Coordinates of C-alpha atoms and ligand atoms in Angstrom, one line a residue:
X156 CA 37.2 22.0 0.6
X157 CA 33.7 23.1 -0.3
X158 CA 31.4 24.0 2.7
X159 CA 29.1 21.2 3.7
X160 CA 25.5 21.3 2.5
X161 CA 22.7 19.9 4.6
X162 CA 19.9 17.7 3.4
X163 CA 16.9 17.2 5.6
X164 CA 14.4 14.3 5.2
X165 CA 11.0 14.8 6.8
X166 CA 9.4 11.5 7.9
X167 CA 10.8 8.2 9.0
X168 CA 8.4 5.8 7.2
X169 CA 9.9 3.4 4.6
X170 CA 10.2 6.2 2.0
X171 CA 12.2 8.5 4.2
X172 CA 14.3 5.7 5.6
X173 CA 15.1 4.4 2.1
X174 CA 16.0 7.9 1.0
X175 CA 18.3 8.3 4.1
X176 CA 20.0 4.9 3.4
X177 CA 20.7 5.6 -0.3
X178 CA 21.9 9.2 0.3
X179 CA 24.2 8.1 3.0
X180 CA 25.6 5.4 0.7
X181 CA 26.2 7.9 -2.1
X182 CA 27.8 10.5 0.3
X183 CA 30.2 7.8 1.6
X184 CA 31.0 6.3 -1.8
X185 CA 31.6 9.6 -3.5
X186 CA 32.9 11.5 -0.4
X187 CA 30.3 14.2 -1.0
X188 CA 30.4 17.3 1.3
X189 CA 26.9 16.8 2.5
X190 CA 25.3 16.1 5.9
X191 CA 21.9 14.5 6.3
X192 CA 19.2 14.7 9.1
X193 CA 16.0 12.8 9.2
X194 CA 13.2 14.3 11.3
X195 CA 10.4 11.9 12.5
X196 CA 7.4 13.1 14.5
X197 CA 6.9 9.9 16.4
X198 CA 9.3 8.2 18.8
X199 CA 9.4 5.1 16.5
X200 CA 10.5 4.7 12.9
X201 CA 8.6 2.8 10.3
X202 CA 5.4 4.9 9.9
X203 CA 2.7 2.5 8.7
X204 CA 5.0 -0.5 9.0
X205 CA 4.3 -1.8 12.5
X206 CA 4.9 -5.4 13.9
X207 CA 3.8 -6.6 17.3
X208 CA 5.2 -9.7 19.0
X209 CA 2.7 -11.2 21.5
X210 CA 2.4 -14.7 23.1
X211 CA 4.5 -16.3 20.3
X212 CA 2.5 -14.6 17.5
X213 CA 4.0 -12.1 15.0
X214 CA 1.2 -9.6 14.3
X215 CA 1.3 -7.0 11.5
X216 CA -0.7 -4.0 12.5
X217 CA -0.3 -2.3 9.2
X218 CA 0.9 -3.8 5.9
X219 CA 1.7 -7.5 6.0
X220 CA 3.8 -8.2 3.0
X221 CA 5.6 -6.9 -0.1
X222 CA 4.9 -7.8 -3.7
X223 CA 7.9 -9.9 -4.9
X224 CA 7.4 -8.9 -8.6
X225 CA 8.7 -5.4 -8.0
X226 CA 12.5 -5.6 -8.0
X227 CA 13.5 -2.5 -6.0
X228 CA 12.4 -4.0 -2.6
X229 CA 14.4 -7.2 -3.0
X230 CA 17.4 -5.3 -4.2
X231 CA 17.4 -3.3 -0.9
X232 CA 16.7 -6.5 1.1
X233 CA 19.8 -8.1 -0.4
X234 CA 21.9 -5.0 0.1
X235 CA 20.9 -5.0 3.7
X236 CA 21.9 -8.6 4.1
X237 CA 18.3 -9.7 5.0
X238 CA 17.9 -12.4 2.4
X239 CA 18.1 -15.2 5.0
X240 CA 15.2 -13.6 6.9
X241 CA 12.8 -13.6 4.0
X242 CA 9.7 -15.7 4.1
X243 CA 7.2 -16.3 1.2
X244 CA 3.4 -16.6 1.6
X245 CA 2.0 -20.1 1.4
X246 CA -0.3 -20.2 -1.6
X247 CA -3.8 -21.6 -1.0
X248 CA -7.4 -21.1 -1.9
X249 CA -8.7 -17.6 -1.6
X250 CA -12.3 -16.6 -1.7
X251 CA -14.7 -13.9 -2.7
X252 CA -17.7 -13.3 -0.5
X253 CA -20.4 -12.2 -3.0
X254 CA -24.1 -11.8 -2.0
X255 CA -23.3 -13.3 1.3
X256 CA -21.9 -16.5 -0.1
X257 CA -18.3 -17.6 -0.3
X258 CA -17.0 -18.5 -3.8
X259 CA -13.6 -19.7 -4.8
X260 CA -11.6 -16.9 -6.4
X261 CA -12.4 -17.3 -10.1
X262 CA -9.5 -18.9 -12.0
X263 CA -7.6 -17.3 -14.8
X264 CA -8.0 -13.7 -13.6
X265 CA -5.7 -10.8 -13.1
X266 CA -6.9 -8.6 -10.2
X267 CA -10.3 -10.2 -10.7
X268 CA -10.4 -9.4 -14.4
X269 CA -10.9 -12.5 -16.6
X270 CA -7.8 -13.2 -18.8
X271 CA -9.9 -15.0 -21.4
X272 CA -13.4 -16.1 -22.3
X273 CA -13.0 -19.5 -20.6
X274 CA -12.2 -17.8 -17.3
X275 CA -15.2 -15.5 -17.7
X276 CA -17.6 -18.3 -18.5
X277 CA -16.5 -20.4 -15.6
X278 CA -16.9 -17.7 -13.0
X279 CA -19.3 -18.7 -10.2
X280 CA -19.9 -15.1 -9.1
X281 CA -21.6 -14.0 -12.3
X282 CA -25.1 -14.7 -13.6
X283 CA -25.6 -15.7 -17.3
X284 CA -26.7 -12.1 -18.0
X285 CA -23.6 -10.7 -16.2
X286 CA -21.4 -13.0 -18.3
X287 CA -23.0 -12.0 -21.6
X288 CA -22.6 -8.4 -20.7
X289 CA -19.0 -8.9 -19.7
X290 CA -18.3 -10.6 -23.1
X291 CA -18.9 -7.2 -24.7
X292 CA -15.4 -6.3 -23.7
X293 CA -14.3 -8.0 -26.9
X294 CA -16.4 -5.6 -29.0
X295 CA -16.8 -2.4 -27.1
X296 CA -14.9 0.4 -28.8
X297 CA -11.8 2.0 -27.2
X298 CA -12.3 5.0 -24.9
X299 CA -10.2 8.1 -25.0
X300 CA -6.7 7.5 -23.9
X301 CA -5.8 11.1 -22.9
X302 CA -8.5 12.0 -20.4
X303 CA -8.4 10.2 -17.1
X304 CA -11.4 8.2 -15.9
X305 CA -12.3 6.3 -12.8
X306 CA -11.7 2.5 -12.6
X307 CA -15.5 2.1 -12.0
X308 CA -16.4 4.0 -15.3
X309 CA -13.8 2.0 -17.3
X310 CA -14.8 -1.5 -16.1
X311 CA -18.5 -0.7 -16.2
X312 CA -18.2 0.4 -19.8
X313 CA -16.2 -2.6 -20.9
X314 CA -17.6 -5.4 -18.7
X315 CA -20.8 -4.2 -17.1
X316 CA -21.7 -3.5 -13.5
X317 CA -22.1 -7.1 -12.4
X318 CA -18.5 -8.1 -13.1
X319 CA -17.3 -4.8 -11.6
X320 CA -19.2 -5.3 -8.3
X321 CA -19.0 -9.1 -7.9
X322 CA -15.5 -9.8 -9.2
X323 CA -13.2 -6.8 -9.6
X324 CA -14.1 -4.1 -7.1
X325 CA -13.2 -6.0 -3.9
X326 CA -9.7 -6.6 -5.3
X327 CA -9.0 -3.3 -7.0
X328 CA -10.5 -1.0 -4.4
X329 CA -9.7 -3.3 -1.5
X330 CA -5.9 -2.9 -2.0
X331 CA -6.1 0.9 -1.7
X332 CA -9.3 1.1 0.5
X333 CA -10.5 3.3 -2.3
X334 CA -13.8 4.2 -3.9
X335 CA -13.8 2.5 -7.3
X336 CA -15.7 5.4 -8.8
X337 CA -13.1 7.9 -7.7
X338 CA -9.9 6.0 -8.2
X339 CA -7.9 7.1 -11.2
X340 CA -7.3 4.4 -13.9
X341 CA -4.2 6.2 -15.2
X342 CA -2.6 6.4 -11.7
X343 CA -3.6 3.1 -10.2
X344 CA -3.9 0.5 -12.9
X345 CA -2.6 2.0 -16.2
X346 CA -2.0 -1.5 -17.5
X347 CA -5.7 -1.9 -18.2
X348 CA -5.8 1.3 -20.2
X349 CA -2.8 0.2 -22.2
X350 CA -4.3 -3.2 -22.9
X351 CA -7.6 -1.6 -24.1
X352 CA -5.7 0.9 -26.3
X353 CA -3.4 -1.7 -27.8
X354 CA -5.6 -4.7 -28.2
X355 CA -9.1 -3.1 -28.3
X356 CA -10.1 -5.4 -25.5
X357 CA -8.8 -5.9 -21.9
X358 CA -9.4 -9.7 -22.1
X359 CA -7.7 -10.1 -25.4
X360 CA -4.8 -8.0 -24.1
X361 CA -4.5 -10.0 -20.9
X362 CA -4.6 -13.3 -22.8
X363 CA -1.8 -12.1 -25.1
X364 CA 0.5 -10.5 -22.4
X365 CA 0.0 -12.4 -19.1
X366 CA 2.6 -15.1 -18.4
X367 CA 1.1 -18.6 -18.4
X368 CA 1.0 -20.1 -14.9
X369 CA 4.1 -22.3 -14.3
X370 CA 3.4 -25.9 -13.2
X371 CA 5.0 -26.8 -9.8
X372 CA 6.3 -30.3 -9.2
X373 CA 4.0 -32.6 -7.3
X374 CA 4.2 -32.3 -3.5
X375 CA 6.1 -29.1 -3.8
X376 CA 4.3 -26.0 -2.6
X377 CA 4.2 -23.2 -5.1
X378 CA 6.0 -20.1 -4.0
X379 CA 3.9 -17.1 -3.2
X380 CA 3.8 -13.7 -4.9
X381 CA 4.5 -11.9 -1.7
X382 CA 7.3 -11.8 0.9
X383 CA 7.9 -10.7 4.5
X384 CA 10.4 -11.5 7.2
X385 CA 10.6 -14.3 9.8
X386 CA 10.2 -11.6 12.5
X387 CA 7.8 -9.4 10.6
X388 CA 8.1 -6.4 8.4
X389 CA 9.7 -4.2 11.0
X390 CA 12.8 -6.2 10.4
X391 CA 13.4 -4.0 7.4
X392 CA 12.9 -0.9 9.5
X393 CA 15.3 -2.0 12.2
X394 CA 18.0 -2.9 9.8
X395 CA 17.7 0.4 8.0
X396 CA 17.9 2.2 11.3
X397 CA 21.0 0.2 12.3
X398 CA 22.7 1.2 9.0
X399 CA 22.1 4.9 9.5
X400 CA 24.8 7.0 11.2
X401 CA 24.1 7.9 14.8
X402 CA 23.2 11.6 15.0
X403 CA 21.3 11.5 11.7
X404 CA 18.0 10.6 13.3
X405 CA 15.8 13.0 15.2
X406 CA 12.8 11.1 16.5
X407 CA 9.9 12.5 18.5
X408 CA 10.2 15.9 16.6
X409 CA 7.8 17.1 14.0
X410 CA 8.5 19.7 11.4
X411 CA 5.8 22.3 11.9
X412 CA 6.7 24.8 9.3
X413 CA 9.2 25.5 6.5
X414 CA 10.3 29.0 5.5
X415 CA 12.2 29.8 2.3
X416 CA 15.3 31.9 2.9
X417 CA 17.8 33.5 0.5
X418 CA 19.9 30.4 0.7
X419 CA 17.9 27.3 1.4
X420 CA 15.3 26.7 4.0
X421 CA 14.6 27.0 7.7
X422 CA 12.6 24.2 9.2
X423 CA 10.7 25.1 12.4
X424 CA 10.6 22.1 14.7
X425 CA 8.1 21.1 17.3
X426 CA 10.8 21.3 20.0
X427 CA 11.4 25.0 19.2
X428 CA 14.6 24.4 17.3
X429 CA 15.3 25.5 13.7
X430 CA 17.1 23.3 11.2
X431 CA 18.8 24.8 8.2
X432 CA 18.6 22.9 4.9
X433 CA 19.8 23.2 1.3
X434 CA 17.5 20.5 0.1
X435 CA 14.4 19.0 1.8
X436 CA 12.9 15.6 1.1
X437 CA 9.3 15.7 2.2
X438 CA 8.2 12.0 2.6
X439 CA 5.2 12.7 4.8
X440 CA 1.7 12.0 3.4
X441 CA 0.2 14.7 1.2
X442 CA -2.2 16.1 3.9
X443 CA 0.7 17.4 6.0
X444 CA 2.2 19.4 3.1
X445 CA -0.3 22.3 3.0
X446 CA 0.3 22.7 6.8
X447 CA 4.1 22.7 6.6
X448 CA 4.0 25.1 3.6
X449 CA 0.9 27.1 4.6
X450 CA 2.0 30.2 2.7
X451 CA 2.1 28.3 -0.7
X452 CA -1.4 28.2 -2.1
X453 CA -0.5 25.6 -4.8
X454 CA -0.3 22.9 -2.1
X455 CA -3.9 23.6 -1.0
X456 CA -5.1 21.3 -3.8
X457 CA -4.0 18.4 -1.6
X458 CA -6.6 19.3 1.0
X459 CA -9.2 18.1 -1.4
X460 CA -7.5 14.7 -2.0
X461 CA -8.9 12.2 0.4
X462 CA -7.1 9.7 2.5
X463 CA -9.4 6.9 3.8
X464 CA -9.6 5.2 7.2
X465 CA -9.7 1.5 8.0
X466 CA -9.2 -0.6 11.2
X467 CA -7.3 -3.7 11.3
X468 CA -8.8 -6.3 13.8
X469 CA -6.5 -9.2 14.6
X470 CA -8.0 -12.1 16.6
X471 CA -5.9 -15.0 18.1
X472 CA -7.6 -18.3 19.0
X473 CA -6.8 -21.8 20.1
X474 CA -7.5 -24.2 17.2
X475 CA -10.2 -25.9 19.4
X476 CA -12.2 -22.6 19.3
X477 CA -13.0 -22.9 15.6
X478 CA -15.4 -25.4 14.1
X479 CA -16.1 -25.6 10.3
X480 CA -12.8 -23.9 9.5
X481 CA -12.5 -23.2 5.8
X482 CA -9.7 -24.5 3.8
X483 CA -8.2 -21.4 2.5
X484 CA -5.9 -18.4 3.1
X485 CA -8.6 -15.6 3.2
X486 CA -11.4 -13.9 1.5
X487 CA -12.5 -10.5 0.2
X488 CA -16.0 -9.1 0.7
X489 CA -18.0 -7.6 -2.1
X490 CA -20.1 -4.5 -1.4
X491 CA -23.3 -6.3 -2.1
X492 CA -22.8 -8.6 1.0
X493 CA -24.4 -7.8 4.3
X494 CA -21.0 -7.8 6.0
X495 CA -19.1 -5.1 7.8
X496 CA -15.7 -6.7 7.4
X497 CA -14.1 -6.0 4.0
X498 CA -11.5 -8.7 4.1
X499 CA -10.1 -11.5 6.2
X500 CA -6.8 -13.3 6.1
X501 CA -6.2 -16.7 7.7
X502 CA -2.8 -15.5 8.7
X503 CA -1.7 -18.7 10.4
X504 CA -2.1 -20.5 7.0
X505 CA -0.8 -17.8 4.7
X506 CA 2.2 -17.0 6.9
X507 CA 2.6 -20.1 9.1
X508 CA 5.6 -18.7 11.0
X509 CA 3.4 -16.0 12.5
X510 CA 1.5 -18.3 14.8
X511 CA 2.5 -21.0 17.4
X512 CA 1.5 -24.6 16.7
X513 CA -2.2 -25.3 17.3
X514 CA -3.2 -21.6 17.2
X515 CA -5.2 -19.5 14.8
X516 CA -4.6 -15.9 13.8
X517 CA -7.3 -14.1 11.8
X518 CA -6.7 -10.6 10.5
X519 CA -9.8 -8.7 9.4
X520 CA -10.4 -5.2 8.0
X521 CA -13.3 -2.9 8.6
X522 CA -14.1 0.4 7.0
X523 CA -14.7 1.0 3.4
X524 CA -15.4 4.4 1.6
X525 CA -18.9 5.4 2.7
X526 CA -18.6 3.3 6.0
X527 CA -15.5 4.8 7.6
X528 CA -17.2 5.9 10.8
X529 CA -17.1 2.3 11.9
X530 CA -13.4 2.8 12.6
X531 CA -14.2 5.0 15.6
X532 CA -16.2 2.4 17.4
X533 CA -14.8 1.0 20.6
X534 CA -12.6 -2.1 20.7
X535 CA -15.4 -4.2 22.1
X536 CA -17.9 -3.0 19.5
X537 CA -15.4 -3.7 16.7
X538 CA -14.6 -7.2 18.1
X539 CA -18.3 -8.0 18.3
X540 CA -18.9 -6.9 14.7
X541 CA -16.0 -8.9 13.4
X542 CA -17.0 -12.1 15.4
X543 CA -20.6 -11.7 14.3
X544 CA -19.5 -11.6 10.6
X545 CA -17.1 -14.5 10.9
X546 CA -19.7 -16.6 12.6
X547 CA -21.8 -16.4 9.4
X548 CA -19.3 -18.4 7.5
X549 CA -17.5 -20.5 10.2
X550 CA -18.4 -21.5 13.7
X551 CA -16.4 -19.9 16.5
X552 CA -17.3 -21.4 19.8
X553 CA -14.9 -19.7 22.2
X554 CA -13.7 -16.1 22.8
X555 CA -10.5 -15.1 21.2
X556 CA -7.4 -15.4 23.4
X557 CA -6.7 -11.8 22.6
X558 CA -7.5 -9.1 20.0
X559 CA -5.3 -6.3 18.6
X560 CA -7.1 -3.4 17.0
X561 CA -5.2 -0.8 15.0
X562 CA -7.1 2.2 13.6
X563 CA -5.6 3.8 10.5
X564 CA -7.3 7.2 10.3
X565 CA -6.9 9.0 7.0
X566 CA -4.0 6.8 6.3
X567 CA -4.7 5.5 2.8
X568 CA -4.0 8.3 0.3
X569 CA -6.3 8.2 -2.7
X570 CA -5.2 8.6 -6.3
X571 CA -8.4 10.1 -7.5
X572 CA -9.2 10.9 -11.1
X573 CA -6.8 13.5 -12.4
X574 CA -4.0 12.4 -10.0
X575 CA -1.2 12.3 -12.6
X576 CA -1.9 15.8 -14.0
X577 CA -2.6 17.3 -10.5
X578 CA 0.7 16.0 -9.2
X579 CA 2.7 17.1 -12.2
X580 CA 1.3 20.7 -11.8
X581 CA 2.2 20.7 -8.0
X582 CA 5.7 19.5 -8.8
X583 CA 6.1 22.1 -11.5
X584 CA 5.3 24.8 -9.1
X585 CA 7.4 23.3 -6.3
X586 CA 10.4 23.3 -8.6
X587 CA 9.8 26.9 -9.6
X588 CA 8.9 28.4 -6.2
X589 CA 10.6 26.0 -3.8
X590 CA 13.7 24.7 -5.6
X591 CA 15.4 22.0 -3.6
X592 CA 12.1 20.7 -2.1
X593 CA 11.1 17.2 -3.2
X594 CA 7.8 15.5 -2.5
X595 CA 8.0 11.7 -2.3
X596 CA 6.2 8.7 -0.8
X597 CA 2.9 6.9 -0.6
X598 CA 0.7 9.9 -1.7
X599 CA 2.4 10.3 -5.0
X600 CA 4.0 7.6 -7.2
X601 CA 2.6 4.4 -5.7
X602 CA 1.6 3.4 -2.2
X603 CA 3.0 -0.2 -2.1
X604 CA 6.1 -0.6 0.0
X605 CA 8.3 -1.4 -3.0
X606 CA 7.0 1.7 -4.7
X607 CA 7.9 3.8 -1.7
X608 CA 11.4 2.3 -1.6
X609 CA 11.8 3.1 -5.3
X610 CA 10.6 6.7 -4.7
X611 CA 13.1 7.1 -1.8
X612 CA 16.0 5.9 -4.1
X613 CA 14.9 8.1 -7.1
X614 CA 14.5 11.1 -4.9
X615 CA 18.1 10.8 -3.8
X616 CA 19.2 11.0 -7.4
X617 CA 17.1 14.2 -7.9
X618 CA 18.5 15.8 -4.7
X619 CA 22.1 15.0 -5.7
X620 CA 21.6 16.4 -9.2
X621 CA 20.1 19.6 -7.6
X622 CA 22.9 20.0 -5.2
X623 CA 25.6 19.4 -7.8
X624 CA 24.1 22.0 -10.2
Ligands
LIG218 P1 4.4 6.7 6.2 O1 4.6 5.3 6.6 O2 3.1 7.3 6.4 O3 5.5 7.5 6.9 C1 5.5 8.9 7.0 C2 6.1 9.3 8.3 O4 6.1 10.7 8.4 C3 5.5 8.8 9.6 O5 6.4 8.1 10.3 C4 5.0 10.0 10.3 O6 5.0 9.9 11.7 C5 6.0 11.1 9.8 N1 5.5 12.5 9.8 C6 4.2 12.9 9.5 N2 4.2 14.2 9.7 C7 5.4 14.7 10.1 C8 6.0 15.9 10.4 N3 5.3 17.1 10.3 N4 7.3 16.0 10.8 C9 8.0 14.8 10.9 N5 7.5 13.6 10.6 C10 6.2 13.5 10.2 N6 1.7 -1.7 1.2 C11 2.2 -2.9 0.8 O7 3.2 -2.9 0.0 N7 1.8 -4.1 1.3 C12 0.7 -4.2 2.2 O8 0.4 -5.3 2.6 C13 0.1 -3.0 2.6 N8 -0.9 -3.0 3.5 C14 -1.3 -1.8 4.1 C15 -2.2 -1.8 5.1 C16 -2.5 -0.7 5.8 C17 -3.5 -0.7 6.9 C18 -2.0 0.6 5.4 C19 -2.4 1.9 6.1 C20 -1.1 0.6 4.3 C21 -0.7 -0.5 3.7 N9 0.2 -0.5 2.6 C22 0.7 -1.7 2.1 C23 0.8 0.7 2.1 C24 2.1 1.0 2.7 O9 2.2 0.5 4.0 C25 2.4 2.5 2.8 O10 2.0 3.2 1.6 C26 3.8 2.8 3.2 O11 4.3 2.1 4.3 C27 4.0 4.3 3.3 O12 5.3 4.7 3.7 P2 5.7 6.2 3.7 O13 7.1 6.3 4.3 O14 5.5 6.8 2.3 O15 4.7 6.9 4.6

């Protein structure tokens, strides 16, 4: 019998937990002589996935849903037997707040980008001049495909600044809390580059490739593009934790430092212990990596890669507290509006099971690149700011029953221009100087939860290949 090899996973967010789950499954199925340990700094698992139950409400303090279109997440959900817990978002009208006015989200768009000329011409957030400039997308010549560029530069060149600021930026940068003029086109939305390169125009490409909307039967609500669970996203975390063998998890312990030895690695833990490892999966965000591997200069490049901060402000009301409620599921705020909130979801409408009958649950974000200091204001200050903004578009006559404020400091890793090449270089050097160390998770190959699950699963294949060599 071969001596057992040890795999250590650092970080118990969704990436680390998915990796732990898949590796345990492989070890059991193939009777591999490996042991696994997962080391998590905090006392709880889940990382950014955090659900709070309060007074009959289900409140998401971090992410609120998963994109259904990406198959890896649903595959895991089925495997974990959680299908009967899945809920889909109710579809409804969403809005863009542009120049301080609410507009219905323009129809016929993909991430705010018009799929055809009709959609562009019918947009209510663009002036005639803005529409004429945006039409140029049909004629503007292709850019270079090999050098990366920012989303801002790409869309400004093809459609002009007005479409970028009024219609696209709030969606594209909002999802990642990123600066549109720093975000890498290649790493965040490569589809737009491919469409430009193949069809010579993004609009032409979208109209040729995007599926036509399917008609739903009358009186039958259309099913949403996102999913969650009846009891919130932490359902996934709890089920993964239940599936992992006792003894695998080390919570409340951080990995402070890693040293390379002749055979494998020594991980110095915050409780003074040392763990030996033959392979290490590092699923913590990129800013922790230069600290853990301080003697390896090639990780220092991560210090210059930003992670932005936001705060999530959730307000619960009785229905009677709100007058002039808007018929919709939420809105995004363009940068040219005099608002501090960047987005608001009418959670009780989008996810009806989150709120008791007769109650209202609003979930707002503050903090955009350039205005991140706002996240450090006190709870009272943030609540006042959010209520003040909301009162510009609806009438709130009573105080909220309660507020839940969650600050996410340096929590949104940014895929800035050059991300793909920078990461490839770091990985090349990691393979050369630290064989058996694998970087995975939200800072690298996609920050959405399905992307993180997929990375966890893919990293397991890489680790097994490495250990079997
Ligand atoms: P994390 O969740 O950051 O987990 C990393 C873990 O490593 C943490 O538990 C941390 O404590 C631990 N750790 C750190 N340092 C050490 C150390 N030295 N030793 C041991 N452990 C350590 N995605 C969606 O798909 N849908 C959404 O609606 C959505 N909304 C979001 C809203 C917010 C406010 C945020 C912040 C993110 C959102 N995302 C969303 C993105 C998504 O939630 C994250 O990208 C994903 O959860 C990250 O998972 P992860 O495991 O890679 O990292």
